Amino acid sequence: MVHLEIQVLAFLILTIGIVGFLVRKNPIVMFMSIELMLNAVNLSLIGFADELKSVDGQIFSLIVMTVAAAEVVVGLAIIVVIFRVKKSTDVDSIDLLKG
Amino acid sequence: MKELILFTLIAPISGFMILALSGNSFSEKKAGLIGSISVGIAFLATFICLIDLVSGSHVAKTLTLYNWVSVGNFNLNVSILVDTLSIVMLMIINGVGFVIHCYSVEYMHGEKAYSRFFSHMNLFIFSMNVLVLSADFFFLIVGWALVGLSSYFLIGFYTEKHSAVLAARKAFVMNVIGDVGMLVGALILFQYIGSVTYADVFSKAGTAFANDNAALAWACSLLLIGAFAKSAQFPLHTWLPDAMEGPTPVSALIHAATMVTAGVYLIVRCHVIFELVPNVMEWIVFIGILTSFMAATIGLVKYDIKRVIAYSTMSQLGYMFVAAGLGYYALAIFHLMTHAFFKALLFLSAGSVIHGLNGEQDIRKMGGLKEKMPVTFYCFMIGSLALCGFPLFSGFYSKEAIITVSFMSEQGGYCLWFFAIFTAFLTSVYTFRNVFLTFWGEYRGSEKPHESNYIILVPLIILALLAIIGGYWKSGFSEFLSYTVKVIEDPHNTILLIIGVIVPLAGIYTAYQMFVVNTKQTEALRERFRPLFDTLQENYYFDLIYDMVFVKPVKMVGYFLGNIFEPKIVDRLVDLAGEFADFFGQEVTMKQDGKIRSYGLMVFTGAVFVVSSFFLLFHINNF
């Protein structure tokens, strides 16, 4: 049995995440987009796990969640530091690394 | 006993090392002592080996030190060849070299680079010993090149004098032309024979080249270029007169006993292969007599006391080439030996004159030195008489024989004999012009002349004795050499002998008339033949021609490469590479704007690209 609906949903959520990451300037919202993308992938993994009767996909999704949680911690800390220095959270104003 | 011969290599190279590594820290006395004693040891070792060889069987011994290279079929041993020819050469080199070293102790007194002088002199003796002791073409070429190098150091000894540096460079370039010729010649021999040792080459050359005589002719001609360059024969002769820029003992060492004789040695050593190509032998004779005559005519008009002697060296070397080319190898080596004695004597007594006049070399500013420097005068006189071939002096025995041979041998004849005897006449004219202008008449210079001290005079006297008696043991000499080279009995002819006696006397008389009695007429003669005189004064414009044919074009090519090709093309290409990288980099940095979102866009575009290309690939493979 193919859970096509699940995969289409995961793809849609992923696309929303990508577009959100690219078009929004607020770092918090961008983080949310990233989380969205990760969760879309989790959804896809679980869908496949169920389809293939394998537990691997579920384990993977757990790992992805763990990594996402850790990443949020680091990322939010960075945002706080940047806000303290620049008094703003507009990501387009953070371009010191340009060539 | 034969191991003693190693000292001829060890002693001079040790002397060189010690003096070179000491910098200039040794006192003059110490440096002179080390320099002279090292050559003295070499001479003693040679002398003991000579006695050993004379009392023994005269058989050539090859002393193999160790196997150096062994690749496939090719074997090269470091070995030394002790036979009668190399011992004779060693006796001349180290004997005359030792005397010259002793002389230099006083002559170079007060020079800044006293140690450097002796270290390079020792290196020179070492190189020359390597050259004559080698048992194969490989170490012959090594010695050959080392001699060129050390002569470069010595000719350019006065590094602050521009003309000396130029002369050294010229000598080096001319010699390298010869080195390259020799190297290629030896490689051809190796190609056909597969070995570089003399023994193999000489025994197998006849069969190896049986089907390819042209290759052998090439090999011989190329070896000959090396001989011509070292022995200052036409057309590679122009370096020798310029080499007079070095100190006088250097001139004596290079142009009497050692370097210039290497070419004659090569021909005599390799006569087996040269004889296989008769044309090459004819060329040797032709070039020899041409150089001999040409140098003698130039010698007639030069005013530098050393340059006149230098031209006489070229002329006498021409005689040696004639003798060797006609097949009279023992005679060539015999003339080489007597020439080494009287030419070293001439150079050293000229040095004594120059020393006594505080560096004056122009014979127009000398004159009347007979009373002021009696010992030097007698030595110079003996040297000149020997050079002219005056009866009972050493030069007579060797030179007269060569002139006779030039008439009597198969390849000889009237023409060759005429040039040989005419050159002998010119030789006595210019030699005694030198003597008369230097020692007769009024003193014309401004320096106060004084006789040199005993350290200079004793070597002169030793050489003077050798220049007188050096020719007496000629038959024994030929017999001694006959163990190594083919020796033909010299022909005798009473009429030619009488002419050979009269001609030098006539030359001396002519010189006396021209430069002592009728000097006014000589002046008039010179004015009348002004163009000829100028041509001779300019050495037949050889330097000019070489300058126009070789130096100028090379300089033009160099100018083109340096000022047009290099900046406009090579630099431009290099710049273009840089400009391209710069342009490309500029374009890429534009993309790297530091904004997170644009990076993100790139990451996603890239991901889409990668995934879709995988997807496409799968599809293509599946269909």
XYZ file of C-alpha atoms in Angstrom:
722
model
C 0.000 0.000 0.000
C 1.358 3.332 -1.006
C 0.852 6.314 1.303
C 1.076 8.766 -1.574
C -0.925 11.312 0.376
C 1.636 11.323 3.165
C 4.506 11.882 0.746
C 2.664 14.690 -1.069
C 1.901 16.327 2.257
C 5.557 16.013 3.286
C 6.632 17.542 -0.005
C 4.215 20.447 0.423
C 5.398 21.128 3.973
C 9.010 20.981 2.766
C 8.265 23.478 0.005
C 6.559 25.824 2.451
C 9.638 25.562 4.663
C 12.002 26.309 1.779
C 9.997 29.255 0.533
C 9.595 30.543 4.030
C 13.324 30.330 4.637
C 14.067 32.194 1.454
C 11.522 34.993 1.630
C 11.325 35.943 5.317
C 13.835 38.262 6.945
C 13.123 37.526 10.561
C 15.559 34.958 11.894
C 12.974 33.486 14.256
C 10.621 32.819 11.386
C 13.501 31.428 9.359
C 14.161 29.025 12.205
C 10.599 27.992 12.192
C 10.894 27.318 8.457
C 13.896 25.147 9.071
C 11.969 23.195 11.695
C 9.190 22.857 9.192
C 11.544 21.380 6.652
C 12.983 18.949 9.170
C 9.576 17.818 10.242
C 8.490 17.367 6.637
C 11.417 15.049 6.237
C 10.434 13.219 9.430
C 6.953 12.777 8.092
C 8.311 11.377 4.873
C 10.601 9.011 6.771
C 7.824 7.676 8.911
C 5.604 7.267 5.860
C 8.214 5.178 4.167
C 8.892 3.226 7.353
C 5.292 2.268 7.551
C 5.183 1.418 3.863
C 8.293 -0.748 3.948
C 7.483 -2.294 7.329
C 10.879 -1.265 8.574
C 11.825 0.408 11.815
C 14.835 2.241 10.320
C 12.827 5.236 9.213
C 11.432 5.716 12.691
C 14.855 5.591 14.269
C 16.068 8.120 11.750
C 13.247 10.463 12.511
C 14.124 10.319 16.204
C 17.737 11.212 15.383
C 16.559 14.102 13.224
C 14.475 15.436 16.082
C 17.381 15.247 18.463
C 19.647 17.081 16.046
C 16.948 19.658 15.405
C 16.568 20.325 19.120
C 20.329 20.735 19.565
C 20.541 22.971 16.526
C 17.771 25.220 17.783
C 19.632 25.711 21.041
C 22.822 26.780 19.253
C 20.991 28.817 16.626
C 18.868 30.750 19.151
C 21.976 31.485 21.199
C 23.639 32.908 18.087
C 20.604 35.032 17.308
C 20.580 36.425 20.847
C 24.268 37.340 20.597
C 23.781 38.977 17.206
C 20.833 40.931 18.568
C 22.949 42.170 21.478
C 25.657 43.393 19.141
C 23.574 44.796 16.298
C 20.416 45.794 18.131
C 18.462 44.264 15.238
C 17.526 40.836 13.962
C 17.206 41.684 10.282
C 19.216 38.927 8.563
C 19.966 41.047 5.476
C 21.920 43.478 7.631
C 24.228 40.639 8.738
C 26.560 40.521 5.719
C 30.044 40.903 7.163
C 31.153 37.673 5.437
C 30.769 39.053 1.917
C 33.710 38.710 -0.439
C 105.842 1.591 -6.246
C 103.323 2.647 -8.815
C 100.871 3.719 -6.106
C 103.215 6.626 -5.479
C 101.854 8.236 -8.623
C 98.694 8.987 -6.651
C 100.637 11.701 -4.872
C 100.643 13.703 -8.085
C 96.901 14.019 -7.575
C 96.670 14.069 -3.792
C 99.358 16.656 -3.115
C 98.129 19.436 -5.420
C 94.476 18.970 -4.505
C 95.367 19.038 -0.806
C 97.357 22.197 -1.373
C 94.377 23.683 -3.154
C 91.984 22.665 -0.380
C 94.155 23.942 2.444
C 94.818 27.275 0.769
C 91.272 27.745 -0.461
C 89.713 26.895 2.888
C 92.128 29.116 4.805
C 90.620 32.165 3.150
C 93.352 34.720 3.241
C 94.445 33.971 6.782
C 97.847 32.438 5.985
C 100.893 34.627 5.845
C 102.627 34.942 2.487
C 105.458 32.738 3.605
C 103.155 29.949 4.732
C 100.890 30.106 1.677
C 103.842 30.134 -0.718
C 105.438 27.226 1.099
C 102.285 25.090 1.020
C 101.634 25.918 -2.615
C 105.166 25.107 -3.752
C 105.733 22.049 -1.601
C 102.546 20.351 -2.799
C 103.771 20.601 -6.381
C 107.248 19.581 -5.230
C 105.817 16.378 -3.744
C 103.988 15.702 -6.992
C 107.237 16.173 -8.880
C 109.171 13.859 -6.565
C 106.530 11.158 -6.886
C 106.663 11.470 -10.661
C 110.428 11.294 -10.599
C 110.438 8.097 -8.542
C 107.915 6.550 -10.924
C 110.053 7.621 -13.865
C 113.085 5.872 -12.415
C 110.930 2.852 -11.691
C 109.721 2.820 -15.269
C 113.166 3.331 -16.782
C 114.803 0.640 -14.687
C 111.839 -1.681 -15.066
C 110.143 -2.982 -18.141
C 108.691 0.289 -19.442
C 105.353 -1.455 -19.580
C 102.233 0.632 -19.146
C 100.422 -0.030 -15.906
C 96.802 0.729 -15.262
C 96.094 1.400 -11.640
C 92.433 0.756 -10.948
C 91.260 2.476 -7.798
C 87.663 1.318 -7.704
C 84.663 0.561 -9.850
C 82.688 3.752 -10.082
C 79.766 3.085 -12.380
C 78.402 -0.276 -13.397
C 75.210 -0.107 -15.430
C 74.236 -2.939 -17.718
C 77.167 -3.582 -20.008
C 78.795 -0.303 -19.154
C 81.592 -0.295 -16.626
C 83.616 2.674 -15.578
C 86.562 2.339 -13.269
C 88.368 5.174 -11.642
C 91.779 4.294 -12.939
C 95.132 5.810 -13.654
C 97.294 5.023 -16.634
C 101.009 5.086 -15.984
C 102.977 4.706 -19.166
C 105.948 6.421 -20.713
C 103.859 9.134 -22.369
C 101.960 10.120 -19.242
C 105.155 10.054 -17.168
C 106.898 12.367 -19.640
C 103.942 14.736 -19.538
C 103.867 14.593 -15.738
C 107.596 15.329 -15.556
C 107.117 18.404 -17.718
C 103.998 19.612 -15.937
C 105.182 19.095 -12.382
C 108.848 19.907 -13.009
C 108.274 23.184 -14.794
C 105.241 23.816 -12.614
C 107.328 23.461 -9.470
C 109.928 25.908 -10.730
C 107.180 28.371 -11.625
C 105.621 28.004 -8.179
C 108.931 28.793 -6.515
C 109.322 31.816 -8.761
C 105.828 33.021 -7.910
C 106.659 33.087 -4.205
C 108.701 36.215 -4.857
C 106.944 37.522 -7.959
C 103.512 37.696 -6.329
C 104.944 39.288 -3.183
C 102.620 41.955 -1.846
C 99.586 40.782 -3.779
C 96.329 41.012 -1.858
C 95.088 37.575 -2.875
C 98.352 35.730 -2.370
C 96.753 32.532 -1.040
C 94.110 32.522 -3.733
C 96.832 32.674 -6.357
C 98.604 29.615 -5.004
C 95.418 27.686 -4.413
C 94.361 28.178 -8.024
C 97.833 27.328 -9.271
C 97.628 24.054 -7.339
C 94.178 23.362 -8.725
C 95.587 23.939 -12.176
C 98.396 21.433 -11.661
C 95.892 18.941 -10.250
C 93.592 19.322 -13.270
C 96.464 18.877 -15.654
C 97.597 15.742 -13.821
C 94.082 14.323 -13.994
C 94.084 15.031 -17.702
C 97.309 13.196 -18.475
C 96.853 10.354 -15.990
C 93.379 9.413 -17.125
C 93.002 5.949 -18.590
C 89.757 6.712 -20.366
C 87.998 9.446 -22.270
C 85.705 10.182 -19.356
C 88.362 11.434 -16.979
C 90.227 12.992 -19.886
C 87.224 15.242 -20.398
C 86.922 15.863 -16.664
C 90.554 16.981 -16.544
C 90.096 18.904 -19.777
C 87.217 20.905 -18.327
C 88.961 21.391 -14.968
C 91.955 22.854 -16.782
C 89.618 25.263 -18.551
C 88.067 26.243 -15.250
C 91.300 26.824 -13.388
C 92.744 28.750 -16.335
C 89.660 30.952 -16.102
C 90.450 31.648 -12.445
C 94.087 32.368 -13.168
C 93.683 34.534 -16.266
C 91.070 36.563 -14.441
C 93.207 36.694 -11.295
C 93.182 40.497 -11.203
C 89.450 40.631 -10.681
C 89.442 44.400 -10.402
C 90.920 44.756 -13.894
C 88.161 44.791 -16.490
C 90.316 43.623 -19.396
C 91.512 40.627 -17.355
C 87.966 39.579 -16.598
C 87.033 39.863 -20.266
C 90.102 37.859 -21.290
C 89.246 35.145 -18.773
C 85.715 34.950 -20.073
C 86.950 34.753 -23.655
C 89.372 31.948 -22.831
C 86.624 30.079 -21.016
C 84.122 30.391 -23.850
C 86.672 29.304 -26.452
C 87.636 26.343 -24.306
C 84.056 25.327 -23.732
C 83.552 25.211 -27.497
C 86.392 22.719 -27.540
C 85.003 20.820 -24.539
C 81.667 20.351 -26.257
C 83.423 19.129 -29.396
C 85.427 16.627 -27.362
C 82.409 15.416 -25.466
C 80.420 14.764 -28.628
C 83.435 13.099 -30.239
C 83.893 10.809 -27.245
C 80.187 10.000 -27.249
C 80.378 8.923 -30.893
C 83.270 6.640 -30.006
C 81.267 5.261 -27.100
C 78.219 4.726 -29.305
C 80.182 2.516 -31.668
C 82.571 0.817 -29.286
C 80.624 0.658 -26.053
C 83.523 1.577 -23.841
C 85.435 4.715 -23.052
C 88.748 3.318 -21.881
C 91.718 4.005 -24.124
C 92.622 0.341 -24.268
C 89.218 -0.702 -25.606
C 88.773 2.238 -27.937
C 92.188 1.910 -29.558
C 92.005 -1.850 -29.983
C 88.434 -1.975 -31.281
C 88.184 1.243 -33.307
C 89.412 -0.388 -36.489
C 86.728 -3.076 -36.530
C 83.909 -1.091 -34.944
C 84.133 1.615 -37.560
C 84.906 -0.678 -40.491
C 81.543 -0.006 -42.124
C 81.142 3.574 -41.053
C 84.201 5.619 -41.765
C 82.238 8.859 -41.815
C 81.303 8.443 -38.160
C 84.936 7.913 -37.231
C 85.910 10.990 -39.234
C 83.297 12.962 -37.311
C 84.525 11.628 -33.983
C 88.132 12.507 -34.816
C 87.242 15.962 -36.104
C 85.232 16.710 -32.979
C 88.051 15.545 -30.721
C 90.307 17.730 -32.794
C 88.142 20.792 -32.102
C 88.894 20.223 -28.436
C 92.594 19.979 -29.209
C 92.500 23.147 -31.324
C 90.700 25.106 -28.631
C 93.103 24.090 -25.850
C 96.200 24.484 -27.970
C 95.090 27.823 -29.423
C 95.128 26.742 -33.059
C 93.294 28.555 -35.835
C 90.341 29.284 -35.714
C 90.027 29.007 -31.934
C 93.277 30.806 -31.178
C 92.133 34.285 -30.206
C 91.981 33.598 -26.474
C 95.706 32.917 -26.053
C 97.159 36.416 -26.586
C 94.435 37.919 -24.399
C 95.262 35.439 -21.678
C 98.415 37.511 -21.078
C 96.232 39.614 -18.791
C 96.967 37.136 -16.014
C 100.073 37.416 -13.828
C 103.310 36.398 -15.573
C 103.806 33.068 -13.725
C 100.320 32.133 -14.910
C 101.311 32.889 -18.477
C 104.371 30.745 -18.018
C 102.373 27.894 -16.522
C 99.470 27.972 -18.968
C 101.355 28.773 -22.128
C 104.563 26.889 -21.688
C 104.277 23.678 -19.784
C 100.685 22.759 -19.300
C 97.391 23.823 -20.761
C 98.272 24.519 -24.375
C 100.177 21.263 -24.625
C 97.014 19.299 -23.871
C 95.945 19.408 -27.514
C 99.237 17.922 -28.672
C 99.002 15.320 -25.928
C 95.501 14.379 -27.087
C 96.609 13.838 -30.671
C 99.601 11.785 -29.632
C 97.573 9.773 -27.129
C 94.800 9.047 -29.640
C 97.024 8.684 -32.679
C 95.700 5.164 -33.244
C 92.249 6.398 -34.115
C 93.433 9.537 -35.860
C 95.569 7.476 -38.181
C 92.501 5.599 -39.371
C 91.320 8.797 -41.024
C 94.119 10.189 -43.203
C 92.126 13.329 -44.054
C 92.077 14.328 -40.425
C 95.835 13.973 -40.219
C 96.188 16.254 -43.230
C 93.963 18.806 -41.529
C 96.151 18.703 -38.437
C 99.205 19.495 -40.554
C 97.428 22.230 -42.484
C 95.989 23.983 -39.430
C 99.314 23.601 -37.631
C 101.399 25.253 -40.314
C 98.754 27.937 -40.916
C 98.615 28.877 -37.235
C 102.362 28.728 -36.985
C 102.875 31.127 -39.888
C 100.068 33.460 -38.913
C 101.201 33.760 -35.310
C 104.784 34.419 -36.396
C 103.713 37.314 -38.630
C 101.617 38.867 -35.866
C 104.511 38.486 -33.436
C 106.581 40.773 -35.659
C 104.621 43.909 -34.810
C 103.480 43.520 -31.201
C 104.864 45.874 -28.571
C 103.908 44.003 -25.405
C 106.846 41.861 -24.301
C 104.545 39.073 -23.097
C 102.321 39.133 -26.168
C 105.272 38.601 -28.483
C 106.133 35.498 -26.470
C 102.485 34.449 -26.511
C 102.415 34.560 -30.299
C 105.616 32.580 -30.427
C 103.866 29.955 -28.273
C 101.055 29.690 -30.809
C 103.622 29.419 -33.543
C 105.572 26.646 -31.808
C 102.373 24.756 -31.047
C 101.707 24.886 -34.760
C 105.030 23.100 -35.278
C 104.025 20.429 -32.795
C 100.771 19.901 -34.661
C 102.681 19.596 -37.918
C 104.946 16.946 -36.421
C 102.030 15.064 -34.896
C 100.005 15.322 -38.098
C 102.850 13.877 -40.118
C 103.031 10.916 -37.767
C 106.185 11.893 -35.835
C 104.623 11.684 -32.383
C 107.814 11.370 -30.382
C 109.119 14.443 -32.168
C 105.974 16.390 -31.311
C 106.311 15.460 -27.641
C 110.030 16.203 -27.758
C 109.377 19.680 -29.103
C 106.670 20.021 -26.487
C 109.253 19.323 -23.802
C 112.021 21.605 -25.071
C 109.396 24.259 -25.729
C 108.161 23.916 -22.149
C 111.685 24.620 -20.899
C 112.597 27.582 -23.051
C 109.145 29.114 -23.138
C 108.802 28.980 -19.360
C 112.251 30.534 -19.211
C 111.247 33.297 -21.621
C 108.045 34.080 -19.774
C 109.710 34.061 -16.389
C 112.571 36.267 -17.492
C 110.090 38.602 -19.150
C 108.360 38.549 -15.781
C 111.629 39.439 -14.127
C 111.970 42.401 -16.505
C 108.400 43.489 -15.785
C 109.010 43.044 -12.059
C 112.187 45.108 -12.289
C 110.321 47.896 -14.093
C 107.371 47.875 -11.661
C 104.853 46.456 -14.106
C 105.932 48.034 -17.399
C 105.272 45.665 -20.318
C 105.693 47.887 -23.375
C 109.008 47.191 -25.109
C 109.001 50.739 -26.517
C 109.547 51.927 -22.948
C 112.423 49.530 -22.278
C 115.883 49.313 -23.800
C 119.428 49.163 -22.505
C 118.565 46.727 -19.727
C 121.564 44.545 -20.597
C 123.781 46.148 -17.964
C 121.069 46.818 -15.419
C 119.702 43.246 -15.288
C 122.589 41.014 -16.359
C 121.303 37.670 -15.080
C 117.837 38.219 -16.487
C 119.427 39.287 -19.752
C 121.491 36.129 -20.122
C 118.504 33.946 -19.255
C 116.296 35.767 -21.722
C 119.030 35.456 -24.322
C 119.344 31.697 -23.765
C 115.576 31.309 -24.019
C 115.469 33.333 -27.222
C 118.326 31.384 -28.799
C 116.630 28.116 -27.923
C 113.367 29.380 -29.360
C 115.043 30.369 -32.615
C 116.630 26.976 -32.955
C 120.183 28.245 -32.595
C 122.614 25.302 -32.893
C 123.422 23.415 -29.700
C 120.439 24.857 -27.827
C 117.503 22.575 -27.051
C 115.139 24.187 -29.540
C 117.518 23.375 -32.357
C 117.232 19.616 -31.916
C 113.467 19.545 -31.893
C 112.578 22.315 -34.296
C 115.189 21.544 -36.908
C 113.963 17.953 -36.937
C 110.372 19.076 -37.476
C 111.409 21.291 -40.388
C 113.342 18.409 -41.931
C 110.396 16.107 -41.443
C 108.068 18.585 -43.118
C 110.166 18.127 -46.259
C 111.131 14.483 -46.048
C 107.952 12.763 -44.887
C 105.474 11.325 -47.369
C 102.818 13.942 -46.835
C 105.350 16.762 -46.684
C 106.950 18.590 -49.525
C 108.376 21.873 -50.767
C 105.355 23.949 -49.894
C 105.101 22.735 -46.309
C 108.850 22.963 -45.858
C 108.953 26.500 -47.265
C 106.344 27.728 -44.801
C 108.039 25.909 -41.940
C 111.447 27.370 -42.687
C 110.045 30.828 -43.398
C 108.207 30.729 -40.084
C 111.488 29.759 -38.428
C 113.086 32.816 -40.019
C 110.264 35.068 -38.806
C 110.547 33.474 -35.368
C 114.136 34.528 -34.980
C 113.350 38.012 -36.308
C 110.568 38.730 -33.824
C 112.280 36.988 -30.942
C 115.402 39.049 -31.366
C 113.375 42.177 -32.044
C 112.083 41.566 -28.533
C 115.615 41.026 -27.222
C 117.136 44.043 -28.967
C 114.345 46.444 -28.077
C 114.393 45.328 -24.462
C 118.085 44.977 -23.716
C 120.013 46.999 -26.326
C 120.182 50.744 -26.977
C 119.110 53.541 -24.657
C 116.713 53.133 -21.784
C 113.446 54.804 -22.858
C 111.229 54.315 -19.816
C 110.588 56.318 -16.680
C 110.709 53.596 -13.981
C 114.008 52.884 -12.296
C 115.108 49.411 -13.430
C 116.594 47.021 -10.881
C 117.684 43.394 -10.978
C 115.350 40.926 -9.272
C 116.435 38.990 -6.199
C 117.636 35.409 -6.000
C 114.223 33.748 -5.523
C 113.376 34.920 -9.011
C 116.801 34.352 -10.502
C 117.407 30.778 -9.285
C 114.365 29.358 -11.146
C 115.533 31.289 -14.203
C 118.960 29.711 -14.029
C 117.521 26.202 -13.593
C 115.294 26.687 -16.615
C 118.167 28.205 -18.575
C 120.239 25.084 -17.968
C 117.332 22.921 -19.080
C 116.824 25.111 -22.151
C 120.436 24.475 -23.131
C 120.795 20.780 -22.378
C 117.139 19.784 -22.812
C 117.684 18.579 -26.360
C 120.658 16.290 -25.895
C 118.984 12.983 -25.089
C 116.744 12.910 -28.111
C 117.263 9.311 -29.241
C 116.831 8.008 -25.722
C 113.691 10.068 -25.463
C 112.253 8.578 -28.657
C 113.080 5.094 -27.494
C 111.460 5.726 -24.125
C 108.280 6.948 -25.817
C 108.282 4.084 -28.304
C 106.857 1.855 -25.560
C 103.640 3.812 -25.767
C 103.369 5.482 -29.157
C 104.466 4.553 -32.612
C 107.838 6.111 -33.307
C 109.309 6.649 -36.741
C 113.019 7.290 -37.060
C 113.618 10.937 -37.990
C 115.040 11.336 -41.477
C 118.353 13.133 -41.909
C 119.370 15.436 -44.701
C 122.607 17.413 -44.592
C 121.471 20.195 -46.920
C 118.307 20.771 -44.942
C 120.347 20.732 -41.745
C 122.665 23.426 -43.075
C 119.721 25.549 -44.191
C 118.159 24.983 -40.791
C 121.286 26.326 -39.130
C 121.675 29.324 -41.423
C 118.068 30.541 -41.324
C 117.918 31.420 -37.610
C 121.274 33.166 -37.896
C 119.958 35.132 -40.838
C 116.892 36.009 -38.821
C 118.958 37.242 -35.915
C 121.151 39.276 -38.267
C 118.048 40.781 -39.910
C 116.634 41.696 -36.536
C 119.962 43.269 -35.572
C 120.014 45.353 -38.741
C 116.409 46.403 -38.409
C 116.140 47.189 -34.728
C 119.652 48.170 -33.655
C 121.543 49.552 -36.633
C 119.009 50.974 -39.078
C 116.043 51.861 -36.919
C 115.224 54.824 -39.191
C 114.821 52.539 -42.199
C 112.574 50.242 -40.207
C 110.374 53.219 -39.400
C 110.228 54.111 -43.089
C 109.408 50.519 -43.965
C 106.621 50.489 -41.434
C 105.135 53.699 -42.857
C 105.321 52.332 -46.362
C 103.471 49.113 -45.492
C 101.083 50.789 -43.097
C 97.953 48.747 -44.082
C 99.840 45.477 -43.684
C 101.283 46.645 -40.376
C 97.846 47.618 -39.118
C 96.383 44.294 -40.196
C 99.050 42.468 -38.231
C 98.689 44.800 -35.269
C 94.979 43.955 -35.224
C 95.694 40.178 -35.410
C 94.285 39.886 -38.945
C 91.055 41.411 -37.603
C 90.026 38.073 -36.158
C 88.562 39.619 -33.063
C 86.658 42.064 -35.211
C 85.322 39.322 -37.466
C 84.333 37.114 -34.547
C 82.719 40.088 -32.945
C 80.681 40.782 -36.075
C 79.854 37.181 -36.954
C 79.239 35.675 -33.529
C 79.124 38.211 -30.737
C 76.988 40.901 -32.381
C 74.270 38.536 -33.659
C 74.112 36.797 -30.318
C 73.881 40.150 -28.599
C 71.122 41.157 -31.022
C 69.216 37.970 -30.334
C 69.755 38.608 -26.652
C 68.473 42.160 -27.033
C 65.437 40.901 -28.914
C 64.721 38.237 -26.307
C 65.393 40.540 -23.392
C 63.675 43.695 -24.508
C 60.999 42.558 -26.928
C 60.193 38.881 -26.569
C 60.375 38.717 -22.796
C 58.311 41.796 -21.826
C 55.921 41.797 -24.764
C 55.175 38.120 -25.106
C 56.329 36.079 -22.123
C 55.379 38.671 -19.534
C 52.107 39.347 -21.319
C 51.189 35.661 -21.173
C 51.974 35.507 -17.488
C 49.999 38.678 -16.910
C 47.070 37.246 -18.837
C 46.976 34.233 -16.550
C 46.825 36.587 -13.596
C 44.242 38.812 -15.213
C 42.027 35.846 -15.994
C 42.184 34.607 -12.417
C 41.526 38.127 -11.190
C 38.480 38.559 -13.475
C 37.110 35.176 -12.561
C 37.615 35.845 -8.874
C 35.859 39.210 -9.129
C 32.872 37.531 -10.692
C 32.744 34.880 -7.977
C 33.106 37.325 -5.084
C 30.111 39.231 -6.415
C 28.044 36.145 -5.743
C 29.334 35.837 -2.212
C 27.416 38.743 -0.725
C 27.348 37.546 2.885
C 23.539 37.327 3.023
C 22.218 34.120 4.542
C 19.193 34.017 2.305
C 21.136 34.162 -0.928
C 23.376 31.377 0.314
C 20.282 29.433 1.127
C 18.942 30.011 -2.354
C 22.196 28.683 -3.800
C 22.087 25.627 -1.546
C 18.567 24.797 -2.615
C 19.241 25.455 -6.285
C 22.247 23.198 -6.047
C 20.244 20.506 -4.255
C 17.537 20.667 -6.902
C 20.169 20.463 -9.604
C 21.867 17.451 -8.058
C 18.687 15.586 -7.343
C 17.208 16.270 -10.781
C 20.401 15.219 -12.530
C 20.386 11.913 -10.607
C 16.791 11.532 -11.555
C 17.528 12.218 -15.206
C 20.457 9.835 -15.207
C 18.314 7.042 -13.846
C 15.768 7.655 -16.536
C 18.328 7.641 -19.297
C 19.809 4.398 -18.000
C 16.428 2.788 -17.728
C 15.380 3.551 -21.266
